[in-house]
Each structure stands twice: as C-alpha cells, then as structure tokens.
Amino acid sequence: MDYRDIADRALAARAIIATASMSQKNDALLAIRDSMVANRKQILSANSRDLKAGQKQGLDEALLDRLQLNDKRIDAMIRGVEQIVALPDPVGEISQVTKKSSGIEVGLMRQPLGIIGIIYESRPNVTIDAAALCLKSGNASVLRGGTEAFHSNQAIAVCIETGLRAAGLPDACVQIAPTADRAFVGAMIGGEDPICDVIIPRGGKGLIERVAKDARVPVIKHLDGNCHVYIDAESDIATSLRILENSKTHRYGVCNAAESFLIHEAVADSLLPELNELLENYEVEVRGCEIVCSLISSATVAREEDWYEEYLAPIVAIKVVQSVEEAIRHINTYGSHHTDAIVSKSYRTIRQFMRAVDSSSVIANASTRFADGFEYGLGAEIGISTDRIHVRGPVGLEGLTNQKWIVFGEGQVRR
C-alpha cells in the first residue's frame, strides 16, 4: 500500500478543513448522520461478519461485546454526531486581546492541530466519534482501527466519505485505513516523515506503550486509571460511603473507577466496618495495610504492587493514613495522574489536596466517575490525557486545537 499517497491526501485536506466554516463542517456531520441512517443494514451486516470472524478466532466475551454493534448502539453513535454538531466551534476563537504601550493589540487565536492519527482497538463506535470530533475541530484525520473491526470500520467509512462529499469537502479530510496491515501504524507514527502531526492511541496498555515508545510526533494518551479516593479526618461518614461505593462499584472496567481508598486514621475505626459491609454486598475483594486487615477480617495484606494496580475488577486496595500530606505523597507516588478525589468538610484541606495532587482531574466531595468529557460539559471526548502537554484530562474539541499569537496594528514600527 502507498502510505505516501494517504499522507499527501491528508496534507492537502488539512489546509481545506482548517479554514472550513462552522456551517460547512456541520453540514458534513449531518450528511454523515443521514448516511449512517440510510446504511444501517450495511453497517450491521459488516459488523456481523466481524463478530463471526471474532468468534471463530476465539475472542473473549468482553472483546466481542466491545466489537458488537446493534440498533441501540448505532442510534447512540448517531446521537453523538448530533451532539457534536450542537457544540460551538473553537476554531478562530480570539481571546486575551490586550493593548500594549506601543499601540499594538496582542491576542490569541485557536487553530487546529493539523493531521490527527487515531489508533484504536475493537470498538467501531470510536470510528465515528473520532472522525466527527476531528472534523468539527478543523483537523484532518487518519484512523487505524483494530483488525477485528475491519469490515465494520470500512462500512462506516463509506458513510463518512458520502457525508464529506455532500458538503463539498474532500473525502481525504477523514481517511480510514483500508488495510489491517500493522506496518501502517508504523507509517503513521514513525519513520523519517510520519503521516500525522499528533497521535491519539485508544486501547490496551500494550498498544499505548508501543505507540508512546515508537512515535516521533506528540502523543495524547493515558496508560492507566489507578484512581484514589481519600477520606479526610473532617468528613461525613454517610457521604464518604456513598462516594466510595459509586467510585468503585458503578462500573469496574472503566478508567475512572477508583482502585484505592485512603482513610484518615481519625475515621478508620468508624468507617471501615461499614465500608466492609458495603463492599461485601458487591463481593469486592479487599487488599489492605495492617490496620485495615485488623479491622476487616476478610482482607488480605496488600503487596507493594497492589498500590500501583489498575484492577478493572471487584478488587480494592485500602490504606489507613495519618494525614492529608501522607495521602498526597501516596497518590503522587503510586497513582497514574488520572483522577483522584478527596472527601472533606475542610475547604483548607480540599485546597491543599487540589494544589498538591498531580493528576489530570482532582475532585472534591464527588465520585471519580465524574471524570468524563460529557460530565464536564465538553459534549464528547476523544480520549483522556495524563501527560504534561497542552491538554490534560478529558480531551474535547478545544483539546484538539492549539493557539497562535495574533497582533493588530495601525502602521506601528518598532523603535
């Protein structure tokens, strides 16, 4: 396959989509939606082909579930496109304009990142989500989905191409890899002249580690979701239990589920027995420090690696700490910089925690499960970043742009 042709087409499309009007981009998105409605049967048929192949290959039930499309899931994909249409367009937004002593006015303008590469596994819904977000934010995109979803992704690609043409935009604005060849990933991220300006990997830890290691362009990513909830000395037991329950048991297999609880010693005796009863109802296994094991008879002693672990399962690590400072040190040592929460009545302690915890989302008196683009009002997200780059946390439309300086003058020259 001629990877250079894909790169050249993306480069040409980048200049066009970057300056497209909001109405033209929205017209394209609505045409994509209409094409998905019209081609629902073809998408389901292609997905059925992928599912049969996956079953034959022995894919596990969890992977098959992520791969599966049905009417309900396609309806959700269509609604997702409509929600992105309703979002404001960040491209061209001007902010922080100030007049300087020289008479010039200086400000910032939002612009697209360029060509965004999305590398992902299993879920065909990511294809339409990623394409729509990149399109609305004025970016060209190159998408490489998992081999197991190849036919589903190609069926969705037809809908995207149809919508782009209907709006008068090049179909190269969104290119979905017409190959399952793993070498294509290398062409996207590496070599002397990578296809993409930015890469966003979505999938298992192995995929993300490989992309992060080999990429020669910036990567927007997170590896793990080892999220913590710290219960402060000045906390309400009922509120604490409600937040701990939701953070851990609402959904085990998501990156914003809590994996570790840190309990201040002042409330450990009163909180832990009730917490144990709650966790037993959900059949959650407890791995704890010595104090936790003395108060919860069914708990096993936590090993060092337990404090680092993203379980994605009904297992939780619990430690009793002497202070908020110890909790902060623990989180910054063992955490994954994803999402960490504090439950406290003390504004001073909350502020200390929020300033010191080095995570992309820090939450006070609410569940870690709120770390989500939709819940944050972004409308949709393309992923979560835990790195120290221009965007951290859930990445929505604005996160797919950066800023350039703009200067207005009236003939001034520098003296």
C-alpha positions as a Markdown table, in Angstrom:
| # | Residue | x | y | z |
|---|---|---|---|---|
| 1 | Met | 0.0 | 0.0 | 0.0 |
| 2 | Asp | 1.2 | 3.5 | -0.8 |
| 3 | Tyr | 1.3 | 5.2 | 2.6 |
| 4 | Arg | 2.7 | 8.3 | 1.0 |
| 5 | Asp | -0.5 | 8.8 | -1.0 |
| 6 | Ile | -2.5 | 8.8 | 2.2 |
| 7 | Ala | -0.1 | 11.3 | 3.7 |
| 8 | Asp | -0.3 | 13.6 | 0.6 |
| 9 | Arg | -4.1 | 13.5 | 0.5 |
| 10 | Ala | -4.2 | 14.2 | 4.3 |
| 11 | Leu | -1.8 | 17.1 | 3.8 |
| 12 | Ala | -3.9 | 18.7 | 1.0 |
| 13 | Ala | -7.1 | 18.2 | 3.0 |
| 14 | Arg | -5.6 | 19.7 | 6.2 |
| 15 | Ala | -5.4 | 23.1 | 4.5 |
| 16 | Ile | -9.0 | 23.0 | 3.4 |
| 17 | Ile | -10.7 | 21.7 | 6.6 |
| 18 | Ala | -8.7 | 24.1 | 8.7 |
| 19 | Thr | -10.4 | 27.1 | 7.1 |
| 20 | Ala | -13.9 | 25.5 | 6.5 |
| 21 | Ser | -16.7 | 27.4 | 8.1 |
| 22 | Met | -18.7 | 26.0 | 11.0 |
| 23 | Ser | -21.8 | 25.7 | 8.8 |
| 24 | Gln | -19.9 | 23.6 | 6.2 |
| 25 | Lys | -18.5 | 21.3 | 8.9 |
| 26 | Asn | -21.9 | 20.9 | 10.5 |
| 27 | Asp | -23.4 | 20.2 | 7.1 |
| 28 | Ala | -20.9 | 17.4 | 6.6 |
| 29 | Leu | -21.6 | 16.0 | 10.0 |
| 30 | Leu | -25.4 | 16.0 | 9.4 |
| 31 | Ala | -24.8 | 14.4 | 6.0 |
| 32 | Ile | -22.7 | 11.7 | 7.7 |
| 33 | Arg | -25.5 | 11.1 | 10.2 |
| 34 | Asp | -28.0 | 10.8 | 7.3 |
| 35 | Ser | -25.8 | 8.3 | 5.5 |
| 36 | Met | -25.5 | 6.2 | 8.7 |
| 37 | Val | -29.3 | 6.1 | 9.0 |
| 38 | Ala | -29.6 | 5.1 | 5.3 |
| 39 | Asn | -26.8 | 2.5 | 5.5 |
| 40 | Arg | -27.8 | 1.0 | 8.9 |
| 41 | Lys | -28.3 | -2.5 | 7.4 |
| 42 | Gln | -25.0 | -2.5 | 5.6 |
| 43 | Ile | -23.2 | -1.4 | 8.8 |
| 44 | Leu | -24.9 | -4.2 | 10.8 |
| 45 | Ser | -24.1 | -6.8 | 8.1 |
| 46 | Ala | -20.4 | -5.8 | 8.1 |
| 47 | Asn | -20.4 | -5.9 | 11.9 |
| 48 | Ser | -21.9 | -9.4 | 11.8 |
| 49 | Arg | -19.1 | -10.5 | 9.6 |
| 50 | Asp | -16.5 | -9.2 | 12.1 |
| 51 | Leu | -18.3 | -10.9 | 15.0 |
| 52 | Lys | -18.4 | -14.2 | 13.3 |
| 53 | Ala | -14.7 | -14.0 | 12.5 |
| 54 | Gly | -14.0 | -12.9 | 16.1 |
| 55 | Gln | -15.9 | -15.9 | 17.5 |
| 56 | Lys | -14.0 | -18.2 | 15.1 |
| 57 | Gln | -10.7 | -16.7 | 16.4 |
| 58 | Gly | -11.7 | -17.3 | 20.0 |
| 59 | Leu | -12.0 | -13.6 | 21.1 |
| 60 | Asp | -13.2 | -13.4 | 24.7 |
| 61 | Glu | -16.7 | -12.2 | 25.6 |
| 62 | Ala | -15.6 | -8.7 | 26.7 |
| 63 | Leu | -13.8 | -8.1 | 23.4 |
| 64 | Leu | -16.8 | -9.4 | 21.4 |
| 65 | Asp | -19.1 | -7.1 | 23.4 |
| 66 | Arg | -17.0 | -4.0 | 22.6 |
| 67 | Leu | -16.9 | -5.1 | 18.9 |
| 68 | Gln | -20.7 | -5.6 | 18.6 |
| 69 | Leu | -23.0 | -3.1 | 17.0 |
| 70 | Asn | -26.8 | -3.2 | 17.2 |
| 71 | Asp | -29.6 | -0.7 | 16.6 |
| 72 | Lys | -29.3 | 0.8 | 20.1 |
| 73 | Arg | -25.5 | 1.4 | 19.7 |
| 74 | Ile | -25.9 | 2.8 | 16.2 |
| 75 | Asp | -28.6 | 5.1 | 17.5 |
| 76 | Ala | -26.1 | 6.3 | 20.2 |
| 77 | Met | -23.5 | 6.9 | 17.5 |
| 78 | Ile | -26.0 | 9.0 | 15.5 |
| 79 | Arg | -26.9 | 11.0 | 18.6 |
| 80 | Gly | -23.2 | 11.5 | 19.3 |
| 81 | Val | -22.8 | 13.1 | 15.9 |
| 82 | Glu | -25.8 | 15.4 | 16.5 |
| 83 | Gln | -24.3 | 16.4 | 19.9 |
| 84 | Ile | -21.1 | 17.4 | 18.2 |
| 85 | Val | -23.0 | 19.5 | 15.6 |
| 86 | Ala | -24.6 | 21.4 | 18.5 |
| 87 | Leu | -21.2 | 22.3 | 20.1 |
| 88 | Pro | -19.6 | 25.7 | 19.5 |
| 89 | Asp | -16.7 | 25.7 | 17.0 |
| 90 | Pro | -13.5 | 26.6 | 18.8 |
| 91 | Val | -11.5 | 27.3 | 15.6 |
| 92 | Gly | -10.8 | 31.0 | 15.1 |
| 93 | Glu | -11.9 | 31.9 | 18.6 |
| 94 | Ile | -9.9 | 35.0 | 19.7 |
| 95 | Ser | -9.1 | 35.6 | 23.4 |
| 96 | Gln | -6.9 | 37.7 | 25.8 |
| 97 | Val | -6.6 | 40.7 | 23.5 |
| 98 | Thr | -4.7 | 43.5 | 25.2 |
| 99 | Lys | -3.4 | 46.8 | 24.0 |
| 100 | Lys | 0.3 | 47.4 | 24.6 |
| 101 | Ser | 2.2 | 50.7 | 25.2 |
| 102 | Ser | 3.3 | 50.6 | 21.5 |
| 103 | Gly | -0.3 | 50.8 | 20.4 |
| 104 | Ile | -0.4 | 47.2 | 19.0 |
| 105 | Glu | -3.1 | 44.8 | 20.2 |
| 106 | Val | -2.0 | 41.3 | 21.0 |
| 107 | Gly | -4.2 | 38.3 | 21.5 |
| 108 | Leu | -4.5 | 34.5 | 20.9 |
| 109 | Met | -6.5 | 32.6 | 18.2 |
| 110 | Arg | -7.4 | 29.0 | 18.3 |
| 111 | Gln | -6.3 | 26.8 | 15.4 |
| 112 | Pro | -6.5 | 23.1 | 14.5 |
| 113 | Leu | -3.6 | 20.8 | 15.4 |
| 114 | Gly | -3.3 | 19.5 | 11.8 |
| 115 | Ile | -3.4 | 15.9 | 10.9 |
| 116 | Ile | -4.5 | 13.7 | 13.8 |
| 117 | Gly | -3.9 | 10.0 | 13.8 |
| 118 | Ile | -6.2 | 7.8 | 15.9 |
| 119 | Ile | -5.0 | 4.2 | 16.6 |
| 120 | Tyr | -7.6 | 2.1 | 18.4 |
| 121 | Glu | -8.9 | -1.4 | 19.1 |
| 122 | Ser | -12.2 | -3.2 | 18.9 |
| 123 | Arg | -14.8 | -0.5 | 19.2 |
| 124 | Pro | -16.2 | 0.6 | 15.8 |
| 125 | Asn | -18.1 | 3.4 | 17.6 |
| 126 | Val | -14.7 | 5.1 | 18.1 |
| 127 | Thr | -14.5 | 5.5 | 14.3 |
| 128 | Ile | -17.5 | 7.8 | 14.0 |
| 129 | Asp | -16.7 | 9.6 | 17.3 |
| 130 | Ala | -13.1 | 10.4 | 16.4 |
| 131 | Ala | -14.0 | 11.3 | 12.8 |
| 132 | Ala | -16.7 | 13.7 | 14.0 |
| 133 | Leu | -14.6 | 15.4 | 16.7 |
| 134 | Cys | -11.6 | 15.9 | 14.3 |
| 135 | Leu | -13.8 | 17.2 | 11.6 |
| 136 | Lys | -15.6 | 19.7 | 13.8 |
| 137 | Ser | -12.3 | 21.0 | 15.3 |
| 138 | Gly | -10.9 | 21.6 | 11.8 |
| 139 | Asn | -8.4 | 18.7 | 11.7 |
| 140 | Ala | -7.8 | 16.2 | 9.0 |
| 141 | Ser | -7.6 | 12.7 | 10.4 |
| 142 | Val | -6.2 | 9.3 | 9.6 |
| 143 | Leu | -7.9 | 6.4 | 11.6 |
| 144 | Arg | -6.5 | 2.9 | 12.0 |
| 145 | Gly | -8.9 | 0.6 | 13.8 |
| 146 | Gly | -8.4 | -2.9 | 15.1 |
| 147 | Thr | -8.1 | -5.8 | 12.7 |
| 148 | Glu | -11.1 | -7.4 | 14.4 |
| 149 | Ala | -13.4 | -4.5 | 13.4 |
| 150 | Phe | -12.1 | -4.1 | 9.9 |
| 151 | His | -15.3 | -4.6 | 8.0 |
| 152 | Ser | -17.4 | -2.5 | 10.4 |
| 153 | Asn | -15.0 | 0.4 | 10.1 |
| 154 | Gln | -15.0 | 0.2 | 6.3 |
| 155 | Ala | -18.8 | 0.3 | 6.3 |
| 156 | Ile | -18.7 | 3.4 | 8.5 |
| 157 | Ala | -16.0 | 4.9 | 6.2 |
| 158 | Val | -18.4 | 4.8 | 3.3 |
| 159 | Cys | -20.9 | 6.9 | 5.3 |
| 160 | Ile | -18.2 | 9.4 | 6.3 |
| 161 | Glu | -17.0 | 9.8 | 2.7 |
| 162 | Thr | -20.6 | 10.3 | 1.5 |
| 163 | Gly | -21.2 | 13.0 | 4.0 |
| 164 | Leu | -18.0 | 14.9 | 3.3 |
| 165 | Arg | -18.7 | 14.9 | -0.5 |
| 166 | Ala | -22.3 | 16.1 | 0.1 |
| 167 | Ala | -20.9 | 19.1 | 2.0 |
| 168 | Gly | -18.3 | 19.9 | -0.7 |
| 169 | Leu | -15.3 | 18.8 | 1.4 |
| 170 | Pro | -12.6 | 16.4 | 0.3 |
| 171 | Asp | -13.1 | 12.8 | 1.4 |
| 172 | Ala | -9.5 | 12.9 | 2.5 |
| 173 | Cys | -10.5 | 15.0 | 5.5 |
| 174 | Val | -11.1 | 11.7 | 7.2 |
| 175 | Gln | -9.2 | 8.7 | 6.0 |
| 176 | Ile | -9.8 | 5.3 | 7.5 |
| 177 | Ala | -7.0 | 2.8 | 6.8 |
| 178 | Pro | -8.1 | 0.4 | 4.1 |
| 179 | Thr | -5.8 | -2.2 | 5.5 |
| 180 | Ala | -5.3 | -4.3 | 8.6 |
| 181 | Asp | -1.5 | -4.3 | 8.0 |
| 182 | Arg | 0.3 | -3.5 | 11.2 |
| 183 | Ala | 3.0 | -1.7 | 9.2 |
| 184 | Phe | 0.5 | 1.1 | 8.6 |
| 185 | Val | 0.7 | 2.0 | 12.3 |
| 186 | Gly | 4.5 | 2.5 | 11.9 |
| 187 | Ala | 3.9 | 4.8 | 8.9 |
| 188 | Met | 1.5 | 6.9 | 10.9 |
| 189 | Ile | 3.8 | 7.4 | 13.9 |
| 190 | Gly | 7.4 | 6.9 | 12.9 |
| 191 | Gly | 9.9 | 6.9 | 10.1 |
| 192 | Glu | 11.6 | 10.0 | 8.7 |
| 193 | Asp | 8.3 | 11.6 | 7.7 |
| 194 | Pro | 5.3 | 10.4 | 9.8 |
| 195 | Ile | 1.9 | 10.8 | 8.2 |
| 196 | Cys | 0.4 | 12.5 | 11.3 |
| 197 | Asp | 1.1 | 15.6 | 13.4 |
| 198 | Val | -0.4 | 14.2 | 16.6 |
| 199 | Ile | -1.3 | 10.6 | 17.6 |
| 200 | Ile | -4.1 | 9.5 | 19.9 |
| 201 | Pro | -4.0 | 5.8 | 20.8 |
| 202 | Arg | -7.1 | 4.2 | 22.4 |
| 203 | Gly | -6.9 | 0.7 | 23.6 |
| 204 | Gly | -5.0 | -1.7 | 25.8 |
| 205 | Lys | -1.8 | -0.9 | 27.7 |
| 206 | Gly | 0.3 | -2.8 | 25.2 |
| 207 | Leu | -0.9 | -0.7 | 22.2 |
| 208 | Ile | -0.4 | 2.6 | 24.1 |
| 209 | Glu | 3.0 | 1.7 | 25.3 |
| 210 | Arg | 4.1 | 0.7 | 21.8 |
| 211 | Val | 2.8 | 4.0 | 20.3 |
| 212 | Ala | 4.4 | 6.1 | 23.0 |
| 213 | Lys | 7.7 | 4.4 | 22.6 |
| 214 | Asp | 7.9 | 4.5 | 18.8 |
| 215 | Ala | 6.1 | 7.7 | 17.9 |
| 216 | Arg | 8.1 | 10.6 | 16.5 |
| 217 | Val | 5.2 | 13.0 | 16.9 |
| 218 | Pro | 3.4 | 14.1 | 20.1 |
| 219 | Val | 1.1 | 11.5 | 21.7 |
| 220 | Ile | -2.1 | 12.4 | 23.6 |
| 221 | Lys | -2.6 | 9.4 | 25.9 |
| 222 | His | -3.1 | 7.8 | 29.3 |
| 223 | Leu | -1.8 | 4.4 | 30.3 |
| 224 | Asp | -3.6 | 3.5 | 33.5 |
| 225 | Gly | -6.5 | 4.7 | 35.6 |
| 226 | Asn | -5.2 | 4.0 | 39.1 |
| 227 | Cys | -7.7 | 6.4 | 40.8 |
| 228 | His | -7.9 | 7.1 | 44.5 |
| 229 | Val | -10.4 | 8.4 | 47.0 |
| 230 | Tyr | -9.1 | 10.0 | 50.2 |
| 231 | Ile | -11.4 | 10.2 | 53.2 |
| 232 | Asp | -10.3 | 13.1 | 55.4 |
| 233 | Ala | -10.4 | 13.4 | 59.2 |
| 234 | Glu | -13.1 | 16.0 | 58.7 |
| 235 | Ser | -15.6 | 14.0 | 56.7 |
| 236 | Asp | -19.1 | 12.8 | 56.9 |
| 237 | Ile | -19.4 | 9.0 | 57.1 |
| 238 | Ala | -22.6 | 8.7 | 55.0 |
| 239 | Thr | -21.3 | 11.0 | 52.3 |
| 240 | Ser | -18.0 | 9.1 | 52.3 |
| 241 | Leu | -19.6 | 5.7 | 51.9 |
| 242 | Arg | -21.8 | 6.9 | 49.1 |
| 243 | Ile | -18.8 | 8.3 | 47.2 |
| 244 | Leu | -16.7 | 5.2 | 47.8 |
| 245 | Glu | -19.5 | 3.0 | 46.7 |
| 246 | Asn | -20.1 | 4.8 | 43.4 |
| 247 | Ser | -16.4 | 5.4 | 42.7 |
| 248 | Lys | -15.6 | 1.6 | 43.0 |
| 249 | Thr | -18.7 | -0.3 | 42.1 |
| 250 | His | -20.6 | 1.8 | 39.5 |
| 251 | Arg | -18.5 | 0.2 | 36.7 |
| 252 | Tyr | -15.4 | -1.8 | 37.4 |
| 253 | Gly | -13.9 | -1.9 | 33.9 |
| 254 | Val | -13.5 | 1.9 | 33.2 |
| 255 | Cys | -10.5 | 4.1 | 33.6 |
| 256 | Asn | -12.2 | 6.5 | 36.1 |
| 257 | Ala | -13.2 | 3.8 | 38.6 |
| 258 | Ala | -11.4 | 4.0 | 42.0 |
| 259 | Glu | -8.8 | 1.3 | 42.6 |
| 260 | Ser | -7.5 | 2.5 | 46.0 |
| 261 | Phe | -9.1 | 4.1 | 49.1 |
| 262 | Leu | -7.0 | 6.1 | 51.6 |
| 263 | Ile | -8.7 | 6.5 | 55.0 |
| 264 | His | -7.5 | 9.0 | 57.7 |
| 265 | Glu | -6.8 | 7.2 | 60.9 |
| 266 | Ala | -9.2 | 9.5 | 62.8 |
| 267 | Val | -12.2 | 8.0 | 61.0 |
| 268 | Ala | -10.9 | 4.5 | 60.3 |
| 269 | Asp | -12.5 | 2.8 | 63.3 |
| 270 | Ser | -16.0 | 4.1 | 62.5 |
| 271 | Leu | -15.8 | 4.0 | 58.7 |
| 272 | Leu | -14.1 | 0.7 | 57.9 |
| 273 | Pro | -16.6 | -1.7 | 59.4 |
| 274 | Glu | -19.5 | 0.0 | 57.5 |
| 275 | Leu | -17.3 | 0.1 | 54.3 |
| 276 | Asn | -16.6 | -3.6 | 54.7 |
| 277 | Glu | -20.3 | -4.4 | 54.9 |
| 278 | Leu | -20.9 | -2.3 | 51.8 |
| 279 | Leu | -18.1 | -4.0 | 49.8 |
| 280 | Glu | -19.2 | -7.5 | 50.9 |
| 281 | Asn | -22.6 | -6.8 | 49.3 |
| 282 | Tyr | -20.8 | -6.3 | 46.0 |
| 283 | Glu | -18.4 | -9.2 | 46.6 |
| 284 | Val | -15.4 | -6.8 | 46.3 |
| 285 | Glu | -12.1 | -8.2 | 47.5 |
| 286 | Val | -10.1 | -6.0 | 49.9 |
| 287 | Arg | -6.4 | -5.8 | 50.0 |
| 288 | Gly | -5.2 | -3.6 | 52.8 |
| 289 | Cys | -2.5 | -2.4 | 55.1 |
| 290 | Glu | -2.0 | -4.0 | 58.6 |
| 291 | Ile | -4.6 | -1.7 | 60.2 |
| 292 | Val | -7.2 | -2.4 | 57.5 |
| 293 | Cys | -6.6 | -6.2 | 57.9 |
| 294 | Ser | -7.1 | -5.8 | 61.7 |
| 295 | Leu | -10.5 | -4.2 | 61.2 |
| 296 | Ile | -11.6 | -6.2 | 58.2 |
| 297 | Ser | -11.1 | -9.9 | 58.8 |
| 298 | Ser | -11.6 | -10.9 | 55.2 |
| 299 | Ala | -9.0 | -8.5 | 53.9 |
| 300 | Thr | -5.6 | -9.8 | 52.6 |
| 301 | Val | -2.4 | -8.0 | 53.2 |
| 302 | Ala | -1.6 | -5.7 | 50.3 |
| 303 | Arg | 1.7 | -6.1 | 48.4 |
| 304 | Glu | 3.7 | -3.2 | 47.1 |
| 305 | Glu | 2.4 | -3.8 | 43.6 |
| 306 | Asp | -1.2 | -3.6 | 44.8 |
| 307 | Trp | -0.8 | 0.2 | 45.4 |
| 308 | Tyr | 0.2 | 0.6 | 41.7 |
| 309 | Glu | -2.5 | -1.7 | 40.3 |
| 310 | Glu | -5.4 | -0.7 | 38.0 |
| 311 | Tyr | -7.6 | -3.7 | 38.8 |
| 312 | Leu | -10.6 | -3.1 | 36.5 |
| 313 | Ala | -12.3 | -5.7 | 38.7 |
| 314 | Pro | -14.1 | -6.0 | 42.0 |
| 315 | Ile | -10.9 | -5.6 | 44.0 |
| 316 | Val | -9.8 | -2.6 | 46.0 |
| 317 | Ala | -6.6 | -1.6 | 47.9 |
| 318 | Ile | -7.2 | 0.3 | 51.2 |
| 319 | Lys | -4.7 | 2.1 | 53.3 |
| 320 | Val | -5.0 | 4.0 | 56.6 |
| 321 | Val | -3.0 | 7.2 | 56.6 |
| 322 | Gln | -2.1 | 9.7 | 59.3 |
| 323 | Ser | -2.6 | 12.9 | 57.4 |
| 324 | Val | -3.6 | 14.6 | 54.2 |
| 325 | Glu | 0.1 | 15.0 | 53.4 |
| 326 | Glu | 0.6 | 11.3 | 53.6 |
| 327 | Ala | -2.3 | 10.7 | 51.3 |
| 328 | Ile | -0.9 | 13.2 | 48.8 |
| 329 | Arg | 2.5 | 11.5 | 48.9 |
| 330 | His | 0.9 | 8.1 | 48.4 |
| 331 | Ile | -1.2 | 9.3 | 45.4 |
| 332 | Asn | 1.7 | 11.1 | 43.7 |
| 333 | Thr | 3.9 | 8.0 | 44.2 |
| 334 | Tyr | 1.6 | 5.2 | 43.2 |
| 335 | Gly | -1.1 | 7.0 | 41.1 |
| 336 | Ser | -1.4 | 7.2 | 37.4 |
| 337 | His | -2.1 | 11.0 | 37.2 |
| 338 | His | -5.7 | 10.3 | 36.0 |
| 339 | Thr | -8.3 | 11.1 | 38.6 |
| 340 | Asp | -8.2 | 11.4 | 42.4 |
| 341 | Ala | -10.8 | 12.6 | 44.9 |
| 342 | Ile | -11.0 | 13.9 | 48.4 |
| 343 | Val | -14.0 | 13.8 | 50.8 |
| 344 | Ser | -13.7 | 16.5 | 53.4 |
| 345 | Lys | -15.6 | 19.3 | 55.1 |
| 346 | Ser | -12.5 | 21.5 | 55.3 |
| 347 | Tyr | -12.0 | 23.9 | 52.5 |
| 348 | Arg | -8.4 | 24.5 | 53.5 |
| 349 | Thr | -7.7 | 20.7 | 53.3 |
| 350 | Ile | -9.5 | 20.4 | 50.0 |
| 351 | Arg | -7.5 | 23.3 | 48.5 |
| 352 | Gln | -4.2 | 21.8 | 49.8 |
| 353 | Phe | -5.2 | 18.4 | 48.2 |
| 354 | Met | -6.2 | 20.0 | 44.9 |
| 355 | Arg | -3.0 | 22.0 | 44.6 |
| 356 | Ala | -0.6 | 19.2 | 45.5 |
| 357 | Val | -2.1 | 16.1 | 43.8 |
| 358 | Asp | -0.5 | 15.8 | 40.4 |
| 359 | Ser | -3.4 | 14.4 | 38.4 |
| 360 | Ser | -5.4 | 15.5 | 35.3 |
| 361 | Ser | -8.6 | 15.6 | 37.4 |
| 362 | Val | -8.8 | 16.3 | 41.1 |
| 363 | Ile | -12.3 | 16.1 | 42.6 |
| 364 | Ala | -13.7 | 17.2 | 46.0 |
| 365 | Asn | -16.7 | 15.6 | 47.6 |
| 366 | Ala | -17.9 | 13.7 | 44.5 |
| 367 | Ser | -17.3 | 10.4 | 42.7 |
| 368 | Thr | -14.2 | 9.7 | 40.5 |
| 369 | Arg | -16.8 | 8.5 | 37.9 |
| 370 | Phe | -17.5 | 12.2 | 37.0 |
| 371 | Ala | -14.1 | 12.4 | 35.2 |
| 372 | Asp | -15.7 | 12.3 | 31.8 |
| 373 | Gly | -15.9 | 14.7 | 28.9 |
| 374 | Phe | -19.7 | 14.6 | 28.8 |
| 375 | Glu | -20.0 | 15.2 | 32.5 |
| 376 | Tyr | -17.5 | 18.1 | 32.2 |
| 377 | Gly | -19.7 | 19.8 | 29.6 |
| 378 | Leu | -17.3 | 19.1 | 26.7 |
| 379 | Gly | -20.1 | 17.3 | 24.8 |
| 380 | Ala | -17.9 | 14.5 | 23.8 |
| 381 | Glu | -14.3 | 13.4 | 24.3 |
| 382 | Ile | -11.7 | 11.7 | 22.1 |
| 383 | Gly | -9.7 | 10.4 | 25.0 |
| 384 | Ile | -8.0 | 11.4 | 28.2 |
| 385 | Ser | -4.6 | 12.8 | 28.6 |
| 386 | Thr | -2.5 | 12.4 | 31.7 |
| 387 | Asp | 0.7 | 13.9 | 30.2 |
| 388 | Arg | 2.0 | 17.4 | 30.7 |
| 389 | Ile | 1.2 | 18.8 | 27.3 |
| 390 | His | -1.2 | 21.5 | 26.1 |
| 391 | Val | -4.2 | 19.4 | 27.2 |
| 392 | Arg | -4.8 | 17.3 | 30.3 |
| 393 | Gly | -7.8 | 15.3 | 31.4 |
| 394 | Pro | -10.8 | 14.6 | 29.0 |
| 395 | Val | -10.0 | 15.8 | 25.5 |
| 396 | Gly | -12.8 | 17.5 | 23.7 |
| 397 | Leu | -13.0 | 19.9 | 20.7 |
| 398 | Glu | -10.8 | 22.6 | 22.4 |
| 399 | Gly | -8.2 | 20.0 | 23.3 |
| 400 | Leu | -7.8 | 19.2 | 19.5 |
| 401 | Thr | -6.7 | 22.8 | 18.9 |
| 402 | Asn | -3.8 | 25.0 | 20.0 |
| 403 | Gln | -3.3 | 28.7 | 20.0 |
| 404 | Lys | -1.3 | 31.1 | 17.9 |
| 405 | Trp | -0.4 | 34.7 | 18.7 |
| 406 | Ile | -2.2 | 37.4 | 16.6 |
| 407 | Val | -1.2 | 41.1 | 16.5 |
| 408 | Phe | -3.2 | 44.0 | 15.3 |
| 409 | Gly | -1.5 | 47.3 | 14.4 |
| 410 | Glu | -2.2 | 50.6 | 12.7 |
| 411 | Gly | 1.1 | 51.1 | 11.0 |
| 412 | Gln | 3.4 | 50.9 | 14.1 |
| 413 | Val | 7.1 | 50.1 | 13.7 |
| 414 | Arg | 9.4 | 49.1 | 16.5 |
| 415 | Arg | 11.7 | 51.7 | 17.9 |
